[in-house]
PDB file of C-alpha atoms in Angstrom:
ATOM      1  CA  UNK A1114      26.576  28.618  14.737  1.00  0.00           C
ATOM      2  CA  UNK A1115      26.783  27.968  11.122  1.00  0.00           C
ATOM      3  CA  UNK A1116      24.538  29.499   8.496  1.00  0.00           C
ATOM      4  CA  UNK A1117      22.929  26.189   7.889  1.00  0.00           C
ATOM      5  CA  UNK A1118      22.026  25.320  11.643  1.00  0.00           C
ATOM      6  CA  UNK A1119      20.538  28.717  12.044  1.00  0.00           C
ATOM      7  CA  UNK A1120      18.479  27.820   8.573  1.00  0.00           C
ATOM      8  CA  UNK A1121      17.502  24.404  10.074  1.00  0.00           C
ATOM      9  CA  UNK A1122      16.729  26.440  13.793  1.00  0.00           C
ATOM     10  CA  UNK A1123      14.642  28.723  12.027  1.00  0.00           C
ATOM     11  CA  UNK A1124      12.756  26.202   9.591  1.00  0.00           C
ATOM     12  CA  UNK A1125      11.773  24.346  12.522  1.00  0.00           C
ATOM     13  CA  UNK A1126      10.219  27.188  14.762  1.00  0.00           C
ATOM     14  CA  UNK A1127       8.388  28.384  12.537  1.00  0.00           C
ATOM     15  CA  UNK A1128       6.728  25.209  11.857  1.00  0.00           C
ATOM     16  CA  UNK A1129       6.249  24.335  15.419  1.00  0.00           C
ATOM     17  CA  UNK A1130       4.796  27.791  15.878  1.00  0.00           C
ATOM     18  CA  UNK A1131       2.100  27.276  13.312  1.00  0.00           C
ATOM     19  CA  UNK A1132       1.244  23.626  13.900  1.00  0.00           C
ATOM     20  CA  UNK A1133       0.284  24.686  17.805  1.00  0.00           C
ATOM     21  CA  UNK A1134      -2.567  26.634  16.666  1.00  0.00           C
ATOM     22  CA  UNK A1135      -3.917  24.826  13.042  1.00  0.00           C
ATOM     23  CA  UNK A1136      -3.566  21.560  15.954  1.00  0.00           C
ATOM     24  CA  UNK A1137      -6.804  23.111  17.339  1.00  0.00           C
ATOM     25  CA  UNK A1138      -8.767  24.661  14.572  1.00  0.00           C
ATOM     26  CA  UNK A1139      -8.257  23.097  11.405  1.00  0.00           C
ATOM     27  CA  UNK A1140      -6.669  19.264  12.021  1.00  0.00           C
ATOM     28  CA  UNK A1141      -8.845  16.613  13.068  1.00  0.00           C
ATOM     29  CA  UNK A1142      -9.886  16.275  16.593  1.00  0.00           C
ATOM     30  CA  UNK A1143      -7.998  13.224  18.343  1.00  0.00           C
ATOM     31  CA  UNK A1144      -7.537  11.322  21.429  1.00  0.00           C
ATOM     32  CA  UNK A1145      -4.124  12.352  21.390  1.00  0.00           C
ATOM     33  CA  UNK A1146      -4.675  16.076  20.823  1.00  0.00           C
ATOM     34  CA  UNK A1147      -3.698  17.422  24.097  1.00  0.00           C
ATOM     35  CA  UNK A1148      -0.454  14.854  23.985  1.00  0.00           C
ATOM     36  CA  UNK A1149       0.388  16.740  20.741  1.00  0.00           C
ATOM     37  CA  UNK A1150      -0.345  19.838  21.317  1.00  0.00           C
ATOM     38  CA  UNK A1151       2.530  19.293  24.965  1.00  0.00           C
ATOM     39  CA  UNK A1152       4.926  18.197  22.206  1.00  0.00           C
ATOM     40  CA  UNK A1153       5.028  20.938  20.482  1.00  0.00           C
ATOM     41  CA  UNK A1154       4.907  23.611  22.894  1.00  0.00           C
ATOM     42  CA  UNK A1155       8.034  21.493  24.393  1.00  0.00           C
ATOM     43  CA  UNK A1156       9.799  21.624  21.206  1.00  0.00           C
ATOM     44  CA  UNK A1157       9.237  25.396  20.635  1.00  0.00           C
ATOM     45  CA  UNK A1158      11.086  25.657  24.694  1.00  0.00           C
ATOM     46  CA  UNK A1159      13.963  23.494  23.235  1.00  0.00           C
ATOM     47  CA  UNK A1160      14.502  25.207  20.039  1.00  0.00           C
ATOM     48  CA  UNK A1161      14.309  28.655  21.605  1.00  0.00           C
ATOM     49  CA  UNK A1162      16.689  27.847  25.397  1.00  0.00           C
ATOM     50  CA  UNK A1163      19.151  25.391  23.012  1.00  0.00           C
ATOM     51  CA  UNK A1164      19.282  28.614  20.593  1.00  0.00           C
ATOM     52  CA  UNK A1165      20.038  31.178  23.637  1.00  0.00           C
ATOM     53  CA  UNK A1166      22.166  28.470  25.210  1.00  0.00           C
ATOM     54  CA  UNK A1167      24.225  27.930  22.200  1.00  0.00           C
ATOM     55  CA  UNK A1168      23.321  23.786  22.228  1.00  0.00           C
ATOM     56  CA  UNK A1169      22.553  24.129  18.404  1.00  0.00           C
ATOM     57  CA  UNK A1170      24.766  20.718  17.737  1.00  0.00           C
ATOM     58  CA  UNK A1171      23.200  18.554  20.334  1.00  0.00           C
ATOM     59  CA  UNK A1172      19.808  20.471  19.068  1.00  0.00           C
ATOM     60  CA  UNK A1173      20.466  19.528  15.353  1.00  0.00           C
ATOM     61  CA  UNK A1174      20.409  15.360  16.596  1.00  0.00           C
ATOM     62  CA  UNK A1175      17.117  16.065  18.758  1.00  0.00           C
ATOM     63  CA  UNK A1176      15.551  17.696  15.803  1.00  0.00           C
ATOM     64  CA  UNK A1177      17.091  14.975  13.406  1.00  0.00           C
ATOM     65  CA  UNK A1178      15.882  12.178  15.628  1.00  0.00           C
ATOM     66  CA  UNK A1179      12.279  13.583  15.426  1.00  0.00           C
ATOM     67  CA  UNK A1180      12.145  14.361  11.718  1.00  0.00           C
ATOM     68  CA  UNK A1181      13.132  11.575  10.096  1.00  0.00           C
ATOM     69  CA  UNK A1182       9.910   9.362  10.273  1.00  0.00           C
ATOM     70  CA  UNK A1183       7.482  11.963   9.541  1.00  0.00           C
ATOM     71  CA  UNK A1184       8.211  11.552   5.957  1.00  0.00           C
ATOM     72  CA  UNK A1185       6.997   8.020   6.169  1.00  0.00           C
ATOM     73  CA  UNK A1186       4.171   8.864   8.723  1.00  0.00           C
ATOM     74  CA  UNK A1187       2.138  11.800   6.422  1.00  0.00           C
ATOM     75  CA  UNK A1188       2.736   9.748   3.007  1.00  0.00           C
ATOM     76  CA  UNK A1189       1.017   6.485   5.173  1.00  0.00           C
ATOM     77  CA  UNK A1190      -1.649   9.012   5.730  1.00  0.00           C
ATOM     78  CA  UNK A1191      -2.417   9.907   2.387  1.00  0.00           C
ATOM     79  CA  UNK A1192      -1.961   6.663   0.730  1.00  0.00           C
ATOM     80  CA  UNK A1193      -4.484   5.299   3.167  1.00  0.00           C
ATOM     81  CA  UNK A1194      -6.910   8.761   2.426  1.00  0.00           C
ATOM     82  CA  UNK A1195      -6.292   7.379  -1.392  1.00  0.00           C
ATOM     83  CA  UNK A1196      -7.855   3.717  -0.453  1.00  0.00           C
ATOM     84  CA  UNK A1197      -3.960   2.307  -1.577  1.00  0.00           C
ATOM     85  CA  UNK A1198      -3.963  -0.108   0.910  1.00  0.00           C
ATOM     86  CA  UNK A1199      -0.624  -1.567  -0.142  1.00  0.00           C
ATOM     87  CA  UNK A1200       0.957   1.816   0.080  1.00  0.00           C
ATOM     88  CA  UNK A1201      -0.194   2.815   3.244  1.00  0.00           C
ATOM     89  CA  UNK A1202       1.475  -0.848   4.530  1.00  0.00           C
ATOM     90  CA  UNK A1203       4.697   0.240   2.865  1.00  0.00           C
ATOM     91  CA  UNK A1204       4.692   3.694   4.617  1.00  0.00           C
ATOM     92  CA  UNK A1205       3.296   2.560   7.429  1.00  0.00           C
ATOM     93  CA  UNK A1206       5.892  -0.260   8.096  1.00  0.00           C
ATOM     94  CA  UNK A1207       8.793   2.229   7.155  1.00  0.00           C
ATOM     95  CA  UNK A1208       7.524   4.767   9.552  1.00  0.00           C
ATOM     96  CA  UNK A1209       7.360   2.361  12.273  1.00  0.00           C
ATOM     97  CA  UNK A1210      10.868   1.345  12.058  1.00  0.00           C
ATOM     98  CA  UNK A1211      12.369   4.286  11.528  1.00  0.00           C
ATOM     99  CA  UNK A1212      10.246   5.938  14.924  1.00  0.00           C
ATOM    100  CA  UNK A1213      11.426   2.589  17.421  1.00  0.00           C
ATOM    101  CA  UNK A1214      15.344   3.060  15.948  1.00  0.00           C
ATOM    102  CA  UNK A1215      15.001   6.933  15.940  1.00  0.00           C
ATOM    103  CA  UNK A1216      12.627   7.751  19.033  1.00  0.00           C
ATOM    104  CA  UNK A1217      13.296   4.793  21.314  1.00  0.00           C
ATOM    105  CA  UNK A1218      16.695   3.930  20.605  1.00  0.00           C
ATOM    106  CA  UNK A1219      19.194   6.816  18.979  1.00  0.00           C
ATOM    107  CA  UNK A1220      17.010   9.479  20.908  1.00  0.00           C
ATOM    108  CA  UNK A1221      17.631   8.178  24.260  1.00  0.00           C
ATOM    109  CA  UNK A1222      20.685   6.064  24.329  1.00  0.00           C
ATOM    110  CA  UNK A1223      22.779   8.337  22.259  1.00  0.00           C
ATOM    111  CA  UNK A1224      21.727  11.977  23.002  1.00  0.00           C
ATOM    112  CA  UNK A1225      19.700  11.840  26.324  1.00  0.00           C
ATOM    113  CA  UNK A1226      22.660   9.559  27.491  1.00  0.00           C
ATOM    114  CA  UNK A1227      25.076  12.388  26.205  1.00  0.00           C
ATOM    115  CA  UNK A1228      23.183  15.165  27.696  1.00  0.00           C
ATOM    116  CA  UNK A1229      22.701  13.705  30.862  1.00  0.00           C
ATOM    117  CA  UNK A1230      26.366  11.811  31.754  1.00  0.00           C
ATOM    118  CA  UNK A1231      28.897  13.837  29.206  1.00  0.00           C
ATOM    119  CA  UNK A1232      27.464  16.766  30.023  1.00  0.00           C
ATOM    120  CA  UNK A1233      28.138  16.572  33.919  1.00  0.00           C
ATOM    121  CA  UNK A1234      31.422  15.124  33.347  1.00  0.00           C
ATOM    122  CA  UNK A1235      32.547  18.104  31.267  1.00  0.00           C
ATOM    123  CA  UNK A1236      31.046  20.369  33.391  1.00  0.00           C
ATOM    124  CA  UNK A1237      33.159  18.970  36.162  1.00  0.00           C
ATOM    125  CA  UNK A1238      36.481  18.783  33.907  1.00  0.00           C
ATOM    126  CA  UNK A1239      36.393  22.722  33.095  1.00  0.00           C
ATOM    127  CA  UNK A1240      34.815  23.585  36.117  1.00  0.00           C
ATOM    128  CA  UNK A1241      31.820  24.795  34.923  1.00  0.00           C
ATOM    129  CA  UNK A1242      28.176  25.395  36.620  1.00  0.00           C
ATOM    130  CA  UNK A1243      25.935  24.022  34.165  1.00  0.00           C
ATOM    131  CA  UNK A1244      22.824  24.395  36.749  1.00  0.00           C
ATOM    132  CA  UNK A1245      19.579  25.290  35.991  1.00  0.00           C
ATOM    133  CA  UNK A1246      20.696  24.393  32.163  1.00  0.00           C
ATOM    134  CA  UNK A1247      21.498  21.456  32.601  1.00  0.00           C
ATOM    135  CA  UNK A1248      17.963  20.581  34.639  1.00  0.00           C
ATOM    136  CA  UNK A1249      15.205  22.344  32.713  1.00  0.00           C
ATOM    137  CA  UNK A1250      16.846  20.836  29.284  1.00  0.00           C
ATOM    138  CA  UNK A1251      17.204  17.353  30.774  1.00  0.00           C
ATOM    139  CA  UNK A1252      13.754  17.315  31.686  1.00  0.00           C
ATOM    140  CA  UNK A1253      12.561  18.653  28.816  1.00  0.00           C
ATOM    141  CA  UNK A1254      14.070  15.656  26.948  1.00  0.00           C
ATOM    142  CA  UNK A1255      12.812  13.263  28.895  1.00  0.00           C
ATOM    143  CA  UNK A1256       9.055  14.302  28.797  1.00  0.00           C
ATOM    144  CA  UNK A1257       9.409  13.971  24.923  1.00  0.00           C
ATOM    145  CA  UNK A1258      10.625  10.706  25.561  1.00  0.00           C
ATOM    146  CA  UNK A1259       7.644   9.610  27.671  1.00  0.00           C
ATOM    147  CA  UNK A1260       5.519  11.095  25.034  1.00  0.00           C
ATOM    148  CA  UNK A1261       7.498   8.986  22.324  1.00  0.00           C
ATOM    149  CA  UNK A1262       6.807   5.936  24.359  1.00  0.00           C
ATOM    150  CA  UNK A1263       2.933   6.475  24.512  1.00  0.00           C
ATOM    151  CA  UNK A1264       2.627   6.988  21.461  1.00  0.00           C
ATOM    152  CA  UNK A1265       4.803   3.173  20.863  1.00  0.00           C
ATOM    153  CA  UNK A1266       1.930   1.909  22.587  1.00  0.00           C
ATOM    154  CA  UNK A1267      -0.591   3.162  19.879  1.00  0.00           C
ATOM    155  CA  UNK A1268       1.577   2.104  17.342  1.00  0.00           C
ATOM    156  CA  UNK A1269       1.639  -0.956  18.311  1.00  0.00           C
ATOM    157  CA  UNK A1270      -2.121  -0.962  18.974  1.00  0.00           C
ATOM    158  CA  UNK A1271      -2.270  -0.330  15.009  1.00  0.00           C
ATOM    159  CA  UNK A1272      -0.208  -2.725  13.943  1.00  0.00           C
ATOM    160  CA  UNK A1273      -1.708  -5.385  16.182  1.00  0.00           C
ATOM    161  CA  UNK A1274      -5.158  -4.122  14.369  1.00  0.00           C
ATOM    162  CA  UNK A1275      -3.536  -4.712  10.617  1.00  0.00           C
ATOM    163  CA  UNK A1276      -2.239  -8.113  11.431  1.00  0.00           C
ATOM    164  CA  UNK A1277      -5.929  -9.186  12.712  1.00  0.00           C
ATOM    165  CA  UNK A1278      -8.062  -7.271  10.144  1.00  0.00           C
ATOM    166  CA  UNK A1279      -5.855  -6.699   7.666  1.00  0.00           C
ATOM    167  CA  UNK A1280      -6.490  -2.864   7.296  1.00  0.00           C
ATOM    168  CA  UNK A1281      -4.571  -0.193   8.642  1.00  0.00           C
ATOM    169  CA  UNK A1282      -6.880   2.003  11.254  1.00  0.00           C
ATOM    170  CA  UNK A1283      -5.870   5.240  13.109  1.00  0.00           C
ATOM    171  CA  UNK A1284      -6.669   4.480  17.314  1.00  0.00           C
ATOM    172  CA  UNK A1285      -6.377   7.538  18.269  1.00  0.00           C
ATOM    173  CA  UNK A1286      -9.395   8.902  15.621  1.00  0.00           C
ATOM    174  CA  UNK A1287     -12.271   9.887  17.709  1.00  0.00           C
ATOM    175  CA  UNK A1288     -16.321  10.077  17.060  1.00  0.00           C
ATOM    176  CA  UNK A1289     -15.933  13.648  17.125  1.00  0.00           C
ATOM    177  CA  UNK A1290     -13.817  13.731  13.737  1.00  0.00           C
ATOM    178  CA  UNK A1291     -17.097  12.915  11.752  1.00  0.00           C
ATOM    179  CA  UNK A1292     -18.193  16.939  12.837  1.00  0.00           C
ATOM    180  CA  UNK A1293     -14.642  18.077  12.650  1.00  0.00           C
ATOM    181  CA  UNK A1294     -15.358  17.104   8.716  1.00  0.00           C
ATOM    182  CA  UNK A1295     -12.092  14.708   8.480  1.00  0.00           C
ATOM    183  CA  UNK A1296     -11.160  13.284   5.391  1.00  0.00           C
ATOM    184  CA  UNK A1297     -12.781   9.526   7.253  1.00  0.00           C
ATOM    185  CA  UNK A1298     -15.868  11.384   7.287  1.00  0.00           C
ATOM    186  CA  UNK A1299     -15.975  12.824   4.083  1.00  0.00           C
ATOM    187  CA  UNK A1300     -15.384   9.464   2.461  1.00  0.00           C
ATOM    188  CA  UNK A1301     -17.747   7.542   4.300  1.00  0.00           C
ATOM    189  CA  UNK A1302     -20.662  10.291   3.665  1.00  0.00           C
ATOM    190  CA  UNK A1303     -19.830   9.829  -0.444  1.00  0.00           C
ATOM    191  CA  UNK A1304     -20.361   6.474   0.054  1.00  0.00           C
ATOM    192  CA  UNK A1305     -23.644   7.227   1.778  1.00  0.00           C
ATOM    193  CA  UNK A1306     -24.405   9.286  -0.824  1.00  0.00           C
ATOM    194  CA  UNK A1307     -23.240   6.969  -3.950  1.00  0.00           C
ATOM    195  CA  UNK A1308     -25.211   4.019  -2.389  1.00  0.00           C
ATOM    196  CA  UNK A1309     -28.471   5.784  -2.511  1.00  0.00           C
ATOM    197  CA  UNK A1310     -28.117   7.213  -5.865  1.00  0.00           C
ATOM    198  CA  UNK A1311     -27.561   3.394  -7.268  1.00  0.00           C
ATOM    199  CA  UNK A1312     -30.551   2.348  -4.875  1.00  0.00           C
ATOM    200  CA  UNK A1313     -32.804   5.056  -6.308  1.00  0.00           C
ATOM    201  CA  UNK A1314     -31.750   4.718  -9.891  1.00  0.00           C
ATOM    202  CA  UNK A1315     -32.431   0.680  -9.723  1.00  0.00           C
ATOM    203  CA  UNK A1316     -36.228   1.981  -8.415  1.00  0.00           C
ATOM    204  CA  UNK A1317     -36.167   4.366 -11.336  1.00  0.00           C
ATOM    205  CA  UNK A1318     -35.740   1.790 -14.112  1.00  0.00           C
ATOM    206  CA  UNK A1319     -38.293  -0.201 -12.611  1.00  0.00           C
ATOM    207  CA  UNK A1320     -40.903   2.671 -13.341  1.00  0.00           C
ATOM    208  CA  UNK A1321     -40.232   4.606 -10.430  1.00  0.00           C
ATOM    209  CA  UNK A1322     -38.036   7.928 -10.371  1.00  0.00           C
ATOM    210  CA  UNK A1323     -35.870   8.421  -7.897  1.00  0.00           C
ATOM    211  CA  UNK A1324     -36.446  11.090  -4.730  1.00  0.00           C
ATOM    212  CA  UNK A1325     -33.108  13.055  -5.253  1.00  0.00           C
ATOM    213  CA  UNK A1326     -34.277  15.024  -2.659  1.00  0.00           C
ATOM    214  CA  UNK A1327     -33.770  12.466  -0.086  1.00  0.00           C
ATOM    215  CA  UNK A1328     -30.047  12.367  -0.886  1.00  0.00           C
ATOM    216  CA  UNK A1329     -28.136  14.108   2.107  1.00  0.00           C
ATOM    217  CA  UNK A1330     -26.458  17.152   1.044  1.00  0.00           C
ATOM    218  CA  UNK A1331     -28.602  17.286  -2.003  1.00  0.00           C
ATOM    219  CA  UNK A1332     -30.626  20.259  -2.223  1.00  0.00           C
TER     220      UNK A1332
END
């Protein structure tokens, strides 16, 4: 293994090992939490039997095949947290092509293909037993791939919602993210907040001052 696979190996642990738990207390609650929160505890396994295994180069494509469109996905996030509607579009349509060529295509036709067909074959040409490897890595690889593919249907579900109201919308965002305090919440409660204040400071000019009290969160 060379010094920069262990690097990437490494890098990638330790981020899967802190997401698990900041999944449940700090990000906001979601439909999909649970879904997630599989994902990465499957990734960890795959990191940590490809590393024992010595699989590091069919390891580097997995990783590689799941990385590449979160760049796109977290800066469609924060445009949208921004109000930049035409940047969150941009990132948002980027992110979604990248995860259907990446996820849906490369993942499974190139390296679940390889690790499912090539692998038997050359265990068969050098006479090797690659059982219960080959099993437990296989179906590892496949449950992320039936993950990937619910998660295509939300994306979809989001696009669909753009192209009829025009504004990008996260499905899986649950009631329960208003208490979680997520940044949907916190925007919408300013708004609350600025409303009233122009309300009560068009009553003010017309001889009556405004109740500040009455503001939420105002003390």
């Amino acid at each position: 293994m060379s010094l920069g696979e262990r690097f990437i190996y490494c890098l990638e642990l330790g981020f899967y090992l802190q997401a698990l738990p900041i999944l449940f207390v700090w990000e906001t609650k979601r439909k999909d939490r649970l879904e997630v929160a599989a994902h990465h505890v499957a990734t960890i396994l795959l990191i940590a039997y490809s590393y024992y295994l010595n699989l590091t180069r069919v390891g580097i494509m997995v990783l590689a095949c799941h990385e590449l469109n979160d760049v796109f996905l977290e800066s469609a996030k924060m445009a949208r947290y921004a109000r930049h509607e035409t940047s969150t579009t941009v990132f948002f349509a980027t992110f979604a092509l990248s995860w259907f060529v990446s996820r849906i295509y490369v993942f499974p036709v190139y390296v679940i293909r390889s690790t499912l067909i090539d692998a038997k074959h050359y265990g068969r040409v050098f006479d090797v037993n690659i059982e219960p490897h080959y099993s437990i890595l296989n179906g590892f690889l496949i449950f992320l791939l039936v993950l990937h593919m619910y998660w295509s249907y939300l994306i979809v579900r989001i696009i669909v919602g753009q192209l009829r109201h025009g504004e990008i919308q996260d499905v899986r965002e649950e009631e329960e993210a208003a208490a979680a305090g997520g940044p949907a919440a916190h925007t919408r409660h300013a708004e609350e907040v600025a409303a009233k204040l122009v309300d009560q400071t068009l009553a003010g000019s017309r001889g009556n001052e405004p109740n500040v009290t009455s503001i939420p969160g105002s003390t």
